[in-house]
């Protein structure tokens, strides 16, 4: 699924035709405002987003998508001389930017990269969901110990913070690793981080 957001009807029509003949489903929107109005209900896919549009430019639309938690990959369409804007869009998470007029091969390549990112996002969210379920099966004390480990704390510090003995921490650690069905601490931490447990900057 490709969402084309561009105020130029000629671009919407030509890019839409190009993509449909390549086997993609296409939806077009004449403005960023029109797309944002629909985005909650549209099928997940890749967004082709024009930088220069009236009312709301591509960067503002991209910012709104991020604020709303819309995780679809964005490819920026840019006219000549908008490179600095396109670079800002890339820093904000766009997959690629393409200068108009663009070749079909360039467009398809960028879209392929976009869908690879989308697959990565869905796999990551699946892993997060699985990890959250696994951690929910731990007792609250085991979760506290796992969080301490994820924060990079040694057993003695975790014991002190929780007001229990280091030996008890070791017991909880052994139990939580058995429940998570992992053999190594690194595997346990991978699950913890997937579920956003612990301070990853520590």
PDB file of N, CA, C and O in Angstrom, residues 74-139:
ATOM      1  N   UNK A  74       8.367   6.900   5.710  1.00  0.00           N
ATOM      2  CA  UNK A  74       8.116   8.088   4.889  1.00  0.00           C
ATOM      3  C   UNK A  74       9.245   8.272   3.871  1.00  0.00           C
ATOM      4  O   UNK A  74      10.420   8.203   4.218  1.00  0.00           O
ATOM      5  N   UNK A  75       8.858   8.484   2.599  1.00  0.00           N
ATOM      6  CA  UNK A  75       9.812   8.846   1.551  1.00  0.00           C
ATOM      7  C   UNK A  75       9.457  10.263   1.119  1.00  0.00           C
ATOM      8  O   UNK A  75       8.302  10.552   0.795  1.00  0.00           O
ATOM      9  N   UNK A  76      10.435  11.140   1.171  1.00  0.00           N
ATOM     10  CA  UNK A  76      10.201  12.551   0.860  1.00  0.00           C
ATOM     11  C   UNK A  76      10.385  12.805  -0.634  1.00  0.00           C
ATOM     12  O   UNK A  76      11.387  12.386  -1.224  1.00  0.00           O
ATOM     13  N   UNK A  77       9.411  13.481  -1.242  1.00  0.00           N
ATOM     14  CA  UNK A  77       9.520  13.923  -2.635  1.00  0.00           C
ATOM     15  C   UNK A  77       9.928  15.388  -2.612  1.00  0.00           C
ATOM     16  O   UNK A  77       9.287  16.197  -1.942  1.00  0.00           O
ATOM     17  N   UNK A  78      11.003  15.701  -3.296  1.00  0.00           N
ATOM     18  CA  UNK A  78      11.512  17.058  -3.208  1.00  0.00           C
ATOM     19  C   UNK A  78      11.827  17.645  -4.580  1.00  0.00           C
ATOM     20  O   UNK A  78      12.287  16.923  -5.471  1.00  0.00           O
ATOM     21  N   UNK A  79      11.548  18.928  -4.738  1.00  0.00           N
ATOM     22  CA  UNK A  79      11.929  19.636  -5.952  1.00  0.00           C
ATOM     23  C   UNK A  79      13.405  20.002  -5.884  1.00  0.00           C
ATOM     24  O   UNK A  79      14.041  19.886  -4.837  1.00  0.00           O
ATOM     25  N   UNK A  80      13.953  20.446  -6.977  1.00  0.00           N
ATOM     26  CA  UNK A  80      15.361  20.829  -7.014  1.00  0.00           C
ATOM     27  C   UNK A  80      15.622  21.972  -6.015  1.00  0.00           C
ATOM     28  O   UNK A  80      14.840  22.905  -5.899  1.00  0.00           O
ATOM     29  N   UNK A  81      16.699  21.862  -5.269  1.00  0.00           N
ATOM     30  CA  UNK A  81      17.054  22.946  -4.354  1.00  0.00           C
ATOM     31  C   UNK A  81      16.480  22.789  -2.955  1.00  0.00           C
ATOM     32  O   UNK A  81      16.700  23.630  -2.092  1.00  0.00           O
ATOM     33  N   UNK A  82      15.742  21.700  -2.728  1.00  0.00           N
ATOM     34  CA  UNK A  82      15.173  21.478  -1.389  1.00  0.00           C
ATOM     35  C   UNK A  82      15.989  20.464  -0.591  1.00  0.00           C
ATOM     36  O   UNK A  82      15.491  19.865   0.354  1.00  0.00           O
ATOM     37  N   UNK A  83      17.241  20.254  -0.993  1.00  0.00           N
ATOM     38  CA  UNK A  83      18.038  19.191  -0.378  1.00  0.00           C
ATOM     39  C   UNK A  83      18.197  19.378   1.131  1.00  0.00           C
ATOM     40  O   UNK A  83      18.095  18.432   1.899  1.00  0.00           O
ATOM     41  N   UNK A  84      18.429  20.634   1.579  1.00  0.00           N
ATOM     42  CA  UNK A  84      18.630  20.847   3.021  1.00  0.00           C
ATOM     43  C   UNK A  84      17.369  20.456   3.798  1.00  0.00           C
ATOM     44  O   UNK A  84      17.441  19.901   4.889  1.00  0.00           O
ATOM     45  N   UNK A  85      16.208  20.730   3.197  1.00  0.00           N
ATOM     46  CA  UNK A  85      14.938  20.344   3.835  1.00  0.00           C
ATOM     47  C   UNK A  85      14.829  18.825   3.869  1.00  0.00           C
ATOM     48  O   UNK A  85      14.435  18.234   4.875  1.00  0.00           O
ATOM     49  N   UNK A  86      15.208  18.196   2.752  1.00  0.00           N
ATOM     50  CA  UNK A  86      15.134  16.734   2.676  1.00  0.00           C
ATOM     51  C   UNK A  86      16.041  16.077   3.714  1.00  0.00           C
ATOM     52  O   UNK A  86      15.683  15.073   4.329  1.00  0.00           O
ATOM     53  N   UNK A  87      17.218  16.679   3.922  1.00  0.00           N
ATOM     54  CA  UNK A  87      18.149  16.149   4.927  1.00  0.00           C
ATOM     55  C   UNK A  87      17.528  16.251   6.324  1.00  0.00           C
ATOM     56  O   UNK A  87      17.630  15.328   7.137  1.00  0.00           O
ATOM     57  N   UNK A  88      16.852  17.353   6.592  1.00  0.00           N
ATOM     58  CA  UNK A  88      16.154  17.494   7.887  1.00  0.00           C
ATOM     59  C   UNK A  88      15.098  16.403   8.045  1.00  0.00           C
ATOM     60  O   UNK A  88      14.901  15.852   9.124  1.00  0.00           O
ATOM     61  N   UNK A  89      14.415  16.098   6.943  1.00  0.00           N
ATOM     62  CA  UNK A  89      13.390  15.044   6.978  1.00  0.00           C
ATOM     63  C   UNK A  89      14.020  13.688   7.276  1.00  0.00           C
ATOM     64  O   UNK A  89      13.470  12.888   8.035  1.00  0.00           O
ATOM     65  N   UNK A  90      15.215  13.451   6.693  1.00  0.00           N
ATOM     66  CA  UNK A  90      15.920  12.186   6.946  1.00  0.00           C
ATOM     67  C   UNK A  90      16.303  12.083   8.422  1.00  0.00           C
ATOM     68  O   UNK A  90      16.160  11.036   9.041  1.00  0.00           O
ATOM     69  N   UNK A  91      16.772  13.209   8.975  1.00  0.00           N
ATOM     70  CA  UNK A  91      17.140  13.213  10.404  1.00  0.00           C
ATOM     71  C   UNK A  91      15.926  12.914  11.275  1.00  0.00           C
ATOM     72  O   UNK A  91      16.050  12.373  12.369  1.00  0.00           O
ATOM     73  N   UNK A  92      14.755  13.323  10.799  1.00  0.00           N
ATOM     74  CA  UNK A  92      13.520  13.074  11.564  1.00  0.00           C
ATOM     75  C   UNK A  92      12.956  11.679  11.292  1.00  0.00           C
ATOM     76  O   UNK A  92      11.876  11.342  11.752  1.00  0.00           O
ATOM     77  N   UNK A  93      13.706  10.876  10.513  1.00  0.00           N
ATOM     78  CA  UNK A  93      13.302   9.480  10.355  1.00  0.00           C
ATOM     79  C   UNK A  93      12.819   9.057   8.976  1.00  0.00           C
ATOM     80  O   UNK A  93      12.424   7.907   8.793  1.00  0.00           O
ATOM     81  N   UNK A  94      12.839   9.974   7.990  1.00  0.00           N
ATOM     82  CA  UNK A  94      12.429   9.572   6.636  1.00  0.00           C
ATOM     83  C   UNK A  94      13.394   8.515   6.103  1.00  0.00           C
ATOM     84  O   UNK A  94      14.579   8.525   6.418  1.00  0.00           O
ATOM     85  N   UNK A  95      12.877   7.587   5.312  1.00  0.00           N
ATOM     86  CA  UNK A  95      13.694   6.495   4.774  1.00  0.00           C
ATOM     87  C   UNK A  95      14.638   7.022   3.691  1.00  0.00           C
ATOM     88  O   UNK A  95      15.788   6.634   3.596  1.00  0.00           O
ATOM     89  N   UNK A  96      14.108   7.935   2.867  1.00  0.00           N
ATOM     90  CA  UNK A  96      14.828   8.362   1.681  1.00  0.00           C
ATOM     91  C   UNK A  96      14.215   9.660   1.179  1.00  0.00           C
ATOM     92  O   UNK A  96      13.085   9.991   1.533  1.00  0.00           O
ATOM     93  N   UNK A  97      14.973  10.408   0.378  1.00  0.00           N
ATOM     94  CA  UNK A  97      14.326  11.501  -0.338  1.00  0.00           C
ATOM     95  C   UNK A  97      14.645  11.361  -1.822  1.00  0.00           C
ATOM     96  O   UNK A  97      15.715  10.883  -2.205  1.00  0.00           O
ATOM     97  N   UNK A  98      13.679  11.719  -2.652  1.00  0.00           N
ATOM     98  CA  UNK A  98      13.820  11.583  -4.103  1.00  0.00           C
ATOM     99  C   UNK A  98      13.546  12.930  -4.734  1.00  0.00           C
ATOM    100  O   UNK A  98      12.544  13.580  -4.422  1.00  0.00           O
ATOM    101  N   UNK A  99      14.440  13.325  -5.625  1.00  0.00           N
ATOM    102  CA  UNK A  99      14.237  14.592  -6.342  1.00  0.00           C
ATOM    103  C   UNK A  99      13.318  14.382  -7.540  1.00  0.00           C
ATOM    104  O   UNK A  99      13.428  13.393  -8.259  1.00  0.00           O
ATOM    105  N   UNK A 100      12.388  15.334  -7.724  1.00  0.00           N
ATOM    106  CA  UNK A 100      11.541  15.304  -8.915  1.00  0.00           C
ATOM    107  C   UNK A 100      12.293  15.945 -10.079  1.00  0.00           C
ATOM    108  O   UNK A 100      13.047  16.886  -9.844  1.00  0.00           O
ATOM    109  N   UNK A 101      12.057  15.528 -11.311  1.00  0.00           N
ATOM    110  CA  UNK A 101      11.295  14.343 -11.695  1.00  0.00           C
ATOM    111  C   UNK A 101      12.114  13.086 -11.384  1.00  0.00           C
ATOM    112  O   UNK A 101      13.329  13.104 -11.514  1.00  0.00           O
ATOM    113  N   UNK A 102      11.455  12.022 -10.987  1.00  0.00           N
ATOM    114  CA  UNK A 102      12.194  10.827 -10.575  1.00  0.00           C
ATOM    115  C   UNK A 102      11.990   9.673 -11.550  1.00  0.00           C
ATOM    116  O   UNK A 102      10.989   9.599 -12.259  1.00  0.00           O
ATOM    117  N   UNK A 103      12.984   8.805 -11.581  1.00  0.00           N
ATOM    118  CA  UNK A 103      12.918   7.595 -12.403  1.00  0.00           C
ATOM    119  C   UNK A 103      12.110   6.542 -11.656  1.00  0.00           C
ATOM    120  O   UNK A 103      12.141   6.488 -10.426  1.00  0.00           O
ATOM    121  N   UNK A 104      11.457   5.697 -12.416  1.00  0.00           N
ATOM    122  CA  UNK A 104      10.664   4.612 -11.817  1.00  0.00           C
ATOM    123  C   UNK A 104      11.552   3.729 -10.925  1.00  0.00           C
ATOM    124  O   UNK A 104      11.177   3.403  -9.795  1.00  0.00           O
ATOM    125  N   UNK A 105      12.749   3.367 -11.428  1.00  0.00           N
ATOM    126  CA  UNK A 105      13.643   2.469 -10.668  1.00  0.00           C
ATOM    127  C   UNK A 105      14.028   3.082  -9.318  1.00  0.00           C
ATOM    128  O   UNK A 105      14.075   2.392  -8.297  1.00  0.00           O
ATOM    129  N   UNK A 106      14.281   4.399  -9.309  1.00  0.00           N
ATOM    130  CA  UNK A 106      14.659   5.100  -8.069  1.00  0.00           C
ATOM    131  C   UNK A 106      13.518   5.049  -7.059  1.00  0.00           C
ATOM    132  O   UNK A 106      13.723   4.796  -5.867  1.00  0.00           O
ATOM    133  N   UNK A 107      12.308   5.270  -7.569  1.00  0.00           N
ATOM    134  CA  UNK A 107      11.125   5.267  -6.706  1.00  0.00           C
ATOM    135  C   UNK A 107      10.891   3.874  -6.116  1.00  0.00           C
ATOM    136  O   UNK A 107      10.682   3.732  -4.901  1.00  0.00           O
ATOM    137  N   UNK A 108      10.948   2.851  -6.960  1.00  0.00           N
ATOM    138  CA  UNK A 108      10.715   1.475  -6.500  1.00  0.00           C
ATOM    139  C   UNK A 108      11.763   1.068  -5.466  1.00  0.00           C
ATOM    140  O   UNK A 108      11.454   0.427  -4.458  1.00  0.00           O
ATOM    141  N   UNK A 109      13.027   1.468  -5.700  1.00  0.00           N
ATOM    142  CA  UNK A 109      14.117   1.151  -4.764  1.00  0.00           C
ATOM    143  C   UNK A 109      13.845   1.760  -3.387  1.00  0.00           C
ATOM    144  O   UNK A 109      14.002   1.104  -2.351  1.00  0.00           O
ATOM    145  N   UNK A 110      13.426   3.026  -3.385  1.00  0.00           N
ATOM    146  CA  UNK A 110      13.135   3.706  -2.112  1.00  0.00           C
ATOM    147  C   UNK A 110      11.960   3.041  -1.400  1.00  0.00           C
ATOM    148  O   UNK A 110      11.973   2.868  -0.175  1.00  0.00           O
ATOM    149  N   UNK A 111      10.942   2.659  -2.173  1.00  0.00           N
ATOM    150  CA  UNK A 111       9.763   2.027  -1.578  1.00  0.00           C
ATOM    151  C   UNK A 111      10.117   0.659  -0.992  1.00  0.00           C
ATOM    152  O   UNK A 111       9.665   0.293   0.095  1.00  0.00           O
ATOM    153  N   UNK A 112      10.975  -0.077  -1.702  1.00  0.00           N
ATOM    154  CA  UNK A 112      11.427  -1.381  -1.188  1.00  0.00           C
ATOM    155  C   UNK A 112      12.125  -1.195   0.157  1.00  0.00           C
ATOM    156  O   UNK A 112      11.867  -1.931   1.115  1.00  0.00           O
ATOM    157  N   UNK A 113      12.985  -0.175   0.247  1.00  0.00           N
ATOM    158  CA  UNK A 113      13.679   0.124   1.518  1.00  0.00           C
ATOM    159  C   UNK A 113      12.660   0.488   2.595  1.00  0.00           C
ATOM    160  O   UNK A 113      12.795   0.101   3.762  1.00  0.00           O
ATOM    161  N   UNK A 114      11.618   1.231   2.197  1.00  0.00           N
ATOM    162  CA  UNK A 114      10.567   1.616   3.141  1.00  0.00           C
ATOM    163  C   UNK A 114       9.832   0.410   3.701  1.00  0.00           C
ATOM    164  O   UNK A 114       9.604   0.318   4.913  1.00  0.00           O
ATOM    165  N   UNK A 115       9.502  -0.541   2.821  1.00  0.00           N
ATOM    166  CA  UNK A 115       8.785  -1.734   3.289  1.00  0.00           C
ATOM    167  C   UNK A 115       9.674  -2.632   4.147  1.00  0.00           C
ATOM    168  O   UNK A 115       9.185  -3.278   5.073  1.00  0.00           O
ATOM    169  N   UNK A 116      10.981  -2.634   3.848  1.00  0.00           N
ATOM    170  CA  UNK A 116      11.909  -3.394   4.708  1.00  0.00           C
ATOM    171  C   UNK A 116      11.895  -2.812   6.121  1.00  0.00           C
ATOM    172  O   UNK A 116      11.905  -3.530   7.106  1.00  0.00           O
ATOM    173  N   UNK A 117      11.846  -1.473   6.182  1.00  0.00           N
ATOM    174  CA  UNK A 117      11.786  -0.824   7.502  1.00  0.00           C
ATOM    175  C   UNK A 117      10.467  -1.151   8.200  1.00  0.00           C
ATOM    176  O   UNK A 117      10.436  -1.397   9.393  1.00  0.00           O
ATOM    177  N   UNK A 118       9.375  -1.186   7.431  1.00  0.00           N
ATOM    178  CA  UNK A 118       8.056  -1.501   7.998  1.00  0.00           C
ATOM    179  C   UNK A 118       8.052  -2.909   8.574  1.00  0.00           C
ATOM    180  O   UNK A 118       7.541  -3.147   9.666  1.00  0.00           O
ATOM    181  N   UNK A 119       8.663  -3.866   7.836  1.00  0.00           N
ATOM    182  CA  UNK A 119       8.774  -5.242   8.339  1.00  0.00           C
ATOM    183  C   UNK A 119       9.556  -5.270   9.641  1.00  0.00           C
ATOM    184  O   UNK A 119       9.190  -5.960  10.584  1.00  0.00           O
ATOM    185  N   UNK A 120      10.645  -4.484   9.667  1.00  0.00           N
ATOM    186  CA  UNK A 120      11.461  -4.410  10.880  1.00  0.00           C
ATOM    187  C   UNK A 120      10.668  -3.875  12.056  1.00  0.00           C
ATOM    188  O   UNK A 120      10.756  -4.381  13.170  1.00  0.00           O
ATOM    189  N   UNK A 121       9.844  -2.856  11.805  1.00  0.00           N
ATOM    190  CA  UNK A 121       9.013  -2.265  12.872  1.00  0.00           C
ATOM    191  C   UNK A 121       8.008  -3.271  13.401  1.00  0.00           C
ATOM    192  O   UNK A 121       7.800  -3.384  14.599  1.00  0.00           O
ATOM    193  N   UNK A 122       7.365  -4.010  12.476  1.00  0.00           N
ATOM    194  CA  UNK A 122       6.342  -4.954  12.940  1.00  0.00           C
ATOM    195  C   UNK A 122       6.992  -6.099  13.712  1.00  0.00           C
ATOM    196  O   UNK A 122       6.461  -6.570  14.704  1.00  0.00           O
ATOM    197  N   UNK A 123       8.206  -6.527  13.261  1.00  0.00           N
ATOM    198  CA  UNK A 123       8.911  -7.583  14.002  1.00  0.00           C
ATOM    199  C   UNK A 123       9.282  -7.087  15.394  1.00  0.00           C
ATOM    200  O   UNK A 123       9.178  -7.812  16.372  1.00  0.00           O
ATOM    201  N   UNK A 124       9.733  -5.800  15.444  1.00  0.00           N
ATOM    202  CA  UNK A 124      10.126  -5.230  16.728  1.00  0.00           C
ATOM    203  C   UNK A 124       8.926  -5.151  17.664  1.00  0.00           C
ATOM    204  O   UNK A 124       9.020  -5.439  18.844  1.00  0.00           O
ATOM    205  N   UNK A 125       7.763  -4.733  17.125  1.00  0.00           N
ATOM    206  CA  UNK A 125       6.582  -4.622  17.992  1.00  0.00           C
ATOM    207  C   UNK A 125       6.087  -6.008  18.418  1.00  0.00           C
ATOM    208  O   UNK A 125       5.597  -6.187  19.520  1.00  0.00           O
ATOM    209  N   UNK A 126       6.266  -7.018  17.536  1.00  0.00           N
ATOM    210  CA  UNK A 126       5.920  -8.401  17.925  1.00  0.00           C
ATOM    211  C   UNK A 126       6.809  -8.860  19.072  1.00  0.00           C
ATOM    212  O   UNK A 126       6.340  -9.443  20.039  1.00  0.00           O
ATOM    213  N   UNK A 127       8.138  -8.573  18.930  1.00  0.00           N
ATOM    214  CA  UNK A 127       9.079  -8.954  19.985  1.00  0.00           C
ATOM    215  C   UNK A 127       8.739  -8.256  21.295  1.00  0.00           C
ATOM    216  O   UNK A 127       8.803  -8.849  22.364  1.00  0.00           O
ATOM    217  N   UNK A 128       8.373  -6.977  21.205  1.00  0.00           N
ATOM    218  CA  UNK A 128       8.011  -6.212  22.410  1.00  0.00           C
ATOM    219  C   UNK A 128       6.789  -6.825  23.081  1.00  0.00           C
ATOM    220  O   UNK A 128       6.740  -6.963  24.302  1.00  0.00           O
ATOM    221  N   UNK A 129       5.794  -7.210  22.261  1.00  0.00           N
ATOM    222  CA  UNK A 129       4.572  -7.811  22.812  1.00  0.00           C
ATOM    223  C   UNK A 129       4.883  -9.145  23.491  1.00  0.00           C
ATOM    224  O   UNK A 129       4.416  -9.425  24.605  1.00  0.00           O
ATOM    225  N   UNK A 130       5.715  -9.962  22.841  1.00  0.00           N
ATOM    226  CA  UNK A 130       6.096 -11.268  23.426  1.00  0.00           C
ATOM    227  C   UNK A 130       6.851 -11.064  24.733  1.00  0.00           C
ATOM    228  O   UNK A 130       6.598 -11.752  25.724  1.00  0.00           O
ATOM    229  N   UNK A 131       7.788 -10.102  24.723  1.00  0.00           N
ATOM    230  CA  UNK A 131       8.598  -9.838  25.916  1.00  0.00           C
ATOM    231  C   UNK A 131       7.727  -9.354  27.071  1.00  0.00           C
ATOM    232  O   UNK A 131       7.919  -9.771  28.220  1.00  0.00           O
ATOM    233  N   UNK A 132       6.747  -8.507  26.769  1.00  0.00           N
ATOM    234  CA  UNK A 132       5.853  -7.982  27.809  1.00  0.00           C
ATOM    235  C   UNK A 132       5.048  -9.106  28.447  1.00  0.00           C
ATOM    236  O   UNK A 132       4.868  -9.151  29.667  1.00  0.00           O
ATOM    237  N   UNK A 133       4.596 -10.052  27.623  1.00  0.00           N
ATOM    238  CA  UNK A 133       3.838 -11.205  28.134  1.00  0.00           C
ATOM    239  C   UNK A 133       4.725 -12.060  29.030  1.00  0.00           C
ATOM    240  O   UNK A 133       4.317 -12.475  30.123  1.00  0.00           O
ATOM    241  N   UNK A 134       5.966 -12.303  28.584  1.00  0.00           N
ATOM    242  CA  UNK A 134       6.896 -13.118  29.382  1.00  0.00           C
ATOM    243  C   UNK A 134       7.164 -12.465  30.740  1.00  0.00           C
ATOM    244  O   UNK A 134       7.127 -13.123  31.774  1.00  0.00           O
ATOM    245  N   UNK A 135       7.412 -11.155  30.726  1.00  0.00           N
ATOM    246  CA  UNK A 135       7.739 -10.450  31.969  1.00  0.00           C
ATOM    247  C   UNK A 135       6.532 -10.375  32.901  1.00  0.00           C
ATOM    248  O   UNK A 135       6.668 -10.418  34.122  1.00  0.00           O
ATOM    249  N   UNK A 136       5.340 -10.322  32.309  1.00  0.00           N
ATOM    250  CA  UNK A 136       4.118 -10.311  33.135  1.00  0.00           C
ATOM    251  C   UNK A 136       3.968 -11.606  33.937  1.00  0.00           C
ATOM    252  O   UNK A 136       3.285 -11.645  34.959  1.00  0.00           O
ATOM    253  N   UNK A 137       4.638 -12.668  33.488  1.00  0.00           N
ATOM    254  CA  UNK A 137       4.581 -13.954  34.196  1.00  0.00           C
ATOM    255  C   UNK A 137       5.512 -14.025  35.400  1.00  0.00           C
ATOM    256  O   UNK A 137       5.495 -15.001  36.150  1.00  0.00           O
ATOM    257  N   UNK A 138       6.329 -12.990  35.579  1.00  0.00           N
ATOM    258  CA  UNK A 138       7.245 -12.954  36.735  1.00  0.00           C
ATOM    259  C   UNK A 138       6.541 -12.329  37.934  1.00  0.00           C
ATOM    260  O   UNK A 138       5.624 -11.529  37.774  1.00  0.00           O
ATOM    261  N   UNK A 139       7.012 -12.669  39.137  1.00  0.00           N
ATOM    262  CA  UNK A 139       6.486 -11.997  40.328  1.00  0.00           C
ATOM    263  C   UNK A 139       7.004 -10.562  40.329  1.00  0.00           C
ATOM    264  O   UNK A 139       7.978 -10.242  39.638  1.00  0.00           O
TER     265      UNK A 139
END
